[in-house]
PDB file of C-alpha atoms in Angstrom:
ATOM      1  CA  UNK A   1      16.204  18.223  12.571  1.00 88.00           C
ATOM      2  CA  UNK A   2      12.676  18.837  11.800  1.00 93.00           C
ATOM      3  CA  UNK A   3      13.327  20.689   8.101  1.00 94.00           C
ATOM      4  CA  UNK A   4      15.843  17.120   7.172  1.00 94.00           C
ATOM      5  CA  UNK A   5      12.706  15.532   8.516  1.00 94.00           C
ATOM      6  CA  UNK A   6      10.150  17.588   6.127  1.00 96.00           C
ATOM      7  CA  UNK A   7      12.570  16.935   3.087  1.00 95.00           C
ATOM      8  CA  UNK A   8      13.167  13.342   3.974  1.00 94.00           C
ATOM      9  CA  UNK A   9       9.086  12.716   3.796  1.00 94.00           C
ATOM     10  CA  UNK A  10       8.522  15.388   0.872  1.00 95.00           C
ATOM     11  CA  UNK A  11      11.505  13.860  -1.350  1.00 94.00           C
ATOM     12  CA  UNK A  12       9.751  10.181  -1.487  1.00 95.00           C
ATOM     13  CA  UNK A  13       6.248  11.146  -2.326  1.00 96.00           C
ATOM     14  CA  UNK A  14       7.359  11.039  -6.867  1.00 96.00           C
ATOM     15  CA  UNK A  15       8.320   7.977  -6.357  1.00 97.00           C
ATOM     16  CA  UNK A  16       5.478   6.422  -4.511  1.00 97.00           C
ATOM     17  CA  UNK A  17       3.727   8.651  -7.810  1.00 97.00           C
ATOM     18  CA  UNK A  18       5.500   7.083 -10.034  1.00 97.00           C
ATOM     19  CA  UNK A  19       5.011   3.420  -8.865  1.00 97.00           C
ATOM     20  CA  UNK A  20       1.221   4.360  -8.835  1.00 96.00           C
ATOM     21  CA  UNK A  21       0.329   5.862 -12.438  1.00 96.00           C
ATOM     22  CA  UNK A  22       3.533   6.087 -14.458  1.00 97.00           C
ATOM     23  CA  UNK A  23       4.974   2.875 -13.596  1.00 95.00           C
ATOM     24  CA  UNK A  24       5.756   1.779 -16.925  1.00 94.00           C
ATOM     25  CA  UNK A  25       7.931   4.895 -17.332  1.00 95.00           C
ATOM     26  CA  UNK A  26      11.758   4.278 -18.645  1.00 95.00           C
ATOM     27  CA  UNK A  27      11.938   7.633 -15.032  1.00 95.00           C
ATOM     28  CA  UNK A  28      10.000   4.639 -13.190  1.00 95.00           C
ATOM     29  CA  UNK A  29      12.397   1.760 -14.328  1.00 94.00           C
ATOM     30  CA  UNK A  30      15.903   3.718 -14.277  1.00 94.00           C
ATOM     31  CA  UNK A  31      15.119   5.561 -10.397  1.00 92.00           C
ATOM     32  CA  UNK A  32      13.245   2.400  -8.937  1.00 94.00           C
ATOM     33  CA  UNK A  33      12.557  -0.521 -10.304  1.00 96.00           C
ATOM     34  CA  UNK A  34      16.801  -0.134 -11.091  1.00 95.00           C
ATOM     35  CA  UNK A  35      16.900   0.267  -6.948  1.00 95.00           C
ATOM     36  CA  UNK A  36      18.729   3.291  -6.803  1.00 94.00           C
ATOM     37  CA  UNK A  37      16.512   5.634  -5.031  1.00 94.00           C
ATOM     38  CA  UNK A  38      16.428   2.552  -2.185  1.00 95.00           C
ATOM     39  CA  UNK A  39      20.486   3.040  -1.924  1.00 95.00           C
ATOM     40  CA  UNK A  40      20.342   6.928  -1.726  1.00 94.00           C
ATOM     41  CA  UNK A  41      18.235   7.094   0.767  1.00 94.00           C
ATOM     42  CA  UNK A  42      19.943   3.368   2.558  1.00 95.00           C
ATOM     43  CA  UNK A  43      22.813   6.204   2.179  1.00 95.00           C
ATOM     44  CA  UNK A  44      20.751   8.716   4.324  1.00 94.00           C
ATOM     45  CA  UNK A  45      20.320   5.937   6.785  1.00 94.00           C
ATOM     46  CA  UNK A  46      23.828   4.555   7.342  1.00 95.00           C
ATOM     47  CA  UNK A  47      24.689   8.709   8.489  1.00 94.00           C
ATOM     48  CA  UNK A  48      22.130   9.422  10.124  1.00 91.00           C
ATOM     49  CA  UNK A  49      22.304   5.538  12.350  1.00 90.00           C
ATOM     50  CA  UNK A  50      25.681   6.671  12.917  1.00 91.00           C
ATOM     51  CA  UNK A  51      25.825   9.742  13.807  1.00 91.00           C
ATOM     52  CA  UNK A  52      23.078   9.378  16.066  1.00 86.00           C
ATOM     53  CA  UNK A  53      24.488   5.954  17.723  1.00 83.00           C
ATOM     54  CA  UNK A  54      27.859   7.465  17.989  1.00 85.00           C
ATOM     55  CA  UNK A  55      27.034  10.771  20.032  1.00 80.00           C
ATOM     56  CA  UNK A  56      25.349   8.066  22.734  1.00 72.00           C
ATOM     57  CA  UNK A  57      28.357   5.535  22.971  1.00 63.00           C
ATOM     58  CA  UNK A  58      27.701   4.713  27.093  1.00 63.00           C
ATOM     59  CA  UNK A  59      24.297   5.691  27.069  1.00 69.00           C
ATOM     60  CA  UNK A  60      21.555   3.394  27.576  1.00 73.00           C
ATOM     61  CA  UNK A  61      19.631   3.466  24.626  1.00 74.00           C
ATOM     62  CA  UNK A  62      19.595   0.358  23.161  1.00 76.00           C
ATOM     63  CA  UNK A  63      18.058  -2.287  21.539  1.00 78.00           C
ATOM     64  CA  UNK A  64      17.448  -5.237  24.111  1.00 84.00           C
ATOM     65  CA  UNK A  65      14.509  -3.759  25.799  1.00 88.00           C
ATOM     66  CA  UNK A  66      11.676  -2.009  24.745  1.00 90.00           C
ATOM     67  CA  UNK A  67      12.524   1.168  27.721  1.00 87.00           C
ATOM     68  CA  UNK A  68      16.530   1.068  25.961  1.00 83.00           C
ATOM     69  CA  UNK A  69      14.592   1.285  23.037  1.00 83.00           C
ATOM     70  CA  UNK A  70      12.732   4.297  24.588  1.00 86.00           C
ATOM     71  CA  UNK A  71      15.785   5.918  25.203  1.00 83.00           C
ATOM     72  CA  UNK A  72      18.017   5.686  21.339  1.00 82.00           C
ATOM     73  CA  UNK A  73      14.883   6.931  20.000  1.00 83.00           C
ATOM     74  CA  UNK A  74      15.111  10.009  22.362  1.00 87.00           C
ATOM     75  CA  UNK A  75      18.220  10.913  20.213  1.00 87.00           C
ATOM     76  CA  UNK A  76      16.441  13.115  17.085  1.00 91.00           C
ATOM     77  CA  UNK A  77      19.356  11.349  14.516  1.00 90.00           C
ATOM     78  CA  UNK A  78      18.563   8.001  15.812  1.00 90.00           C
ATOM     79  CA  UNK A  79      14.736   8.212  15.492  1.00 91.00           C
ATOM     80  CA  UNK A  80      15.246  10.419  12.064  1.00 94.00           C
ATOM     81  CA  UNK A  81      16.990   7.195  10.999  1.00 92.00           C
ATOM     82  CA  UNK A  82      14.329   4.741  12.247  1.00 92.00           C
ATOM     83  CA  UNK A  83      11.926   6.925  10.225  1.00 95.00           C
ATOM     84  CA  UNK A  84      13.949   6.720   6.982  1.00 95.00           C
ATOM     85  CA  UNK A  85      14.069   2.983   8.158  1.00 95.00           C
ATOM     86  CA  UNK A  86      10.221   2.764   7.584  1.00 95.00           C
ATOM     87  CA  UNK A  87      10.128   4.585   4.376  1.00 95.00           C
ATOM     88  CA  UNK A  88      12.948   2.654   2.731  1.00 96.00           C
ATOM     89  CA  UNK A  89      11.714  -0.680   3.023  1.00 97.00           C
ATOM     90  CA  UNK A  90       8.324   0.717   2.428  1.00 97.00           C
ATOM     91  CA  UNK A  91       9.028   2.203  -0.777  1.00 98.00           C
ATOM     92  CA  UNK A  92      10.762  -1.294  -1.763  1.00 97.00           C
ATOM     93  CA  UNK A  93       7.310  -3.412  -0.250  1.00 98.00           C
ATOM     94  CA  UNK A  94       5.806  -0.930  -2.490  1.00 98.00           C
ATOM     95  CA  UNK A  95       8.192  -1.451  -5.785  1.00 98.00           C
ATOM     96  CA  UNK A  96       7.687  -5.258  -5.206  1.00 98.00           C
ATOM     97  CA  UNK A  97       4.107  -4.689  -5.232  1.00 98.00           C
ATOM     98  CA  UNK A  98       4.324  -2.240  -8.734  1.00 97.00           C
ATOM     99  CA  UNK A  99       6.589  -5.106 -10.681  1.00 97.00           C
ATOM    100  CA  UNK A 100       4.054  -8.141  -9.490  1.00 96.00           C
ATOM    101  CA  UNK A 101       1.010  -5.912 -10.545  1.00 95.00           C
ATOM    102  CA  UNK A 102       2.979  -5.944 -14.012  1.00 95.00           C
ATOM    103  CA  UNK A 103       3.979  -9.560 -14.326  1.00 94.00           C
ATOM    104  CA  UNK A 104       0.810 -10.899 -13.416  1.00 93.00           C
ATOM    105  CA  UNK A 105      -1.492  -8.095 -14.981  1.00 92.00           C
ATOM    106  CA  UNK A 106      -3.075  -7.586 -12.103  1.00 93.00           C
ATOM    107  CA  UNK A 107      -4.925  -3.997 -11.936  1.00 90.00           C
ATOM    108  CA  UNK A 108      -4.625  -1.028 -10.622  1.00 92.00           C
ATOM    109  CA  UNK A 109      -7.716  -0.982  -8.666  1.00 91.00           C
ATOM    110  CA  UNK A 110      -5.559  -3.238  -6.612  1.00 94.00           C
ATOM    111  CA  UNK A 111      -2.469  -1.436  -7.278  1.00 96.00           C
ATOM    112  CA  UNK A 112      -3.336   1.603  -6.349  1.00 96.00           C
ATOM    113  CA  UNK A 113      -4.723   0.905  -3.273  1.00 96.00           C
ATOM    114  CA  UNK A 114      -2.510  -1.525  -1.795  1.00 97.00           C
ATOM    115  CA  UNK A 115       0.501   1.322  -2.964  1.00 98.00           C
ATOM    116  CA  UNK A 116      -1.621   3.722  -0.565  1.00 97.00           C
ATOM    117  CA  UNK A 117      -2.084   1.178   2.765  1.00 98.00           C
ATOM    118  CA  UNK A 118       1.694   0.414   2.092  1.00 98.00           C
ATOM    119  CA  UNK A 119       2.807   3.657   2.340  1.00 97.00           C
ATOM    120  CA  UNK A 120       0.560   4.658   5.341  1.00 96.00           C
ATOM    121  CA  UNK A 121       0.650   1.545   6.820  1.00 96.00           C
ATOM    122  CA  UNK A 122       3.229  -0.836   5.692  1.00 95.00           C
ATOM    123  CA  UNK A 123       2.618  -4.137   6.407  1.00 96.00           C
ATOM    124  CA  UNK A 124      -1.247  -3.905   5.983  1.00 97.00           C
ATOM    125  CA  UNK A 125      -1.068  -2.734   2.350  1.00 97.00           C
ATOM    126  CA  UNK A 126       1.544  -6.095   1.841  1.00 98.00           C
ATOM    127  CA  UNK A 127      -1.346  -8.085   3.027  1.00 98.00           C
ATOM    128  CA  UNK A 128      -3.985  -6.788   1.165  1.00 97.00           C
ATOM    129  CA  UNK A 129      -2.150  -6.790  -1.815  1.00 97.00           C
ATOM    130  CA  UNK A 130      -1.456 -10.333  -1.481  1.00 97.00           C
ATOM    131  CA  UNK A 131      -5.025 -11.612  -0.150  1.00 96.00           C
ATOM    132  CA  UNK A 132      -6.595  -8.863  -3.124  1.00 94.00           C
ATOM    133  CA  UNK A 133      -3.370 -10.935  -5.636  1.00 91.00           C
ATOM    134  CA  UNK A 134      -4.926 -14.382  -4.515  1.00 90.00           C
ATOM    135  CA  UNK A 135      -8.665 -14.004  -4.500  1.00 91.00           C
ATOM    136  CA  UNK A 136      -9.745 -10.896  -7.168  1.00 81.00           C
ATOM    137  CA  UNK A 137      -9.646 -12.348 -10.573  1.00 70.00           C
ATOM    138  CA  UNK A 138      -6.693 -10.018 -12.608  1.00 62.00           C
ATOM    139  CA  UNK A 139      -7.304  -8.126 -15.497  1.00 60.00           C
TER     140      UNK A 139
END
């Protein structure tokens, strides 16, 4: 599972680089703006969440309390699926940010830090981007 975790983490970095520095390329449009990579990652999530939940049939894990959620995440497959969930949605938000920057002619000085914050802290990057695009002048 550790190897799959490392591969999953490493696999998303090129897409963030495309969003940050190569947003105008055909490769970015084909892989990211078409949401192909998001769907591929969603299939990964689907496989691991089903696999992990199948192993926990009749178990104490669940989403009805923090204690049950913690127990559910003791299964490495469920935990890996949950991590993939974060990665997929953060990349989705990063894609949205990059698209907004193109549509609204927003500077890389706003886009790149917002993307970095979204990659590392998810909702904080989304928040910072939306605040900055309202208060700072465009290009």
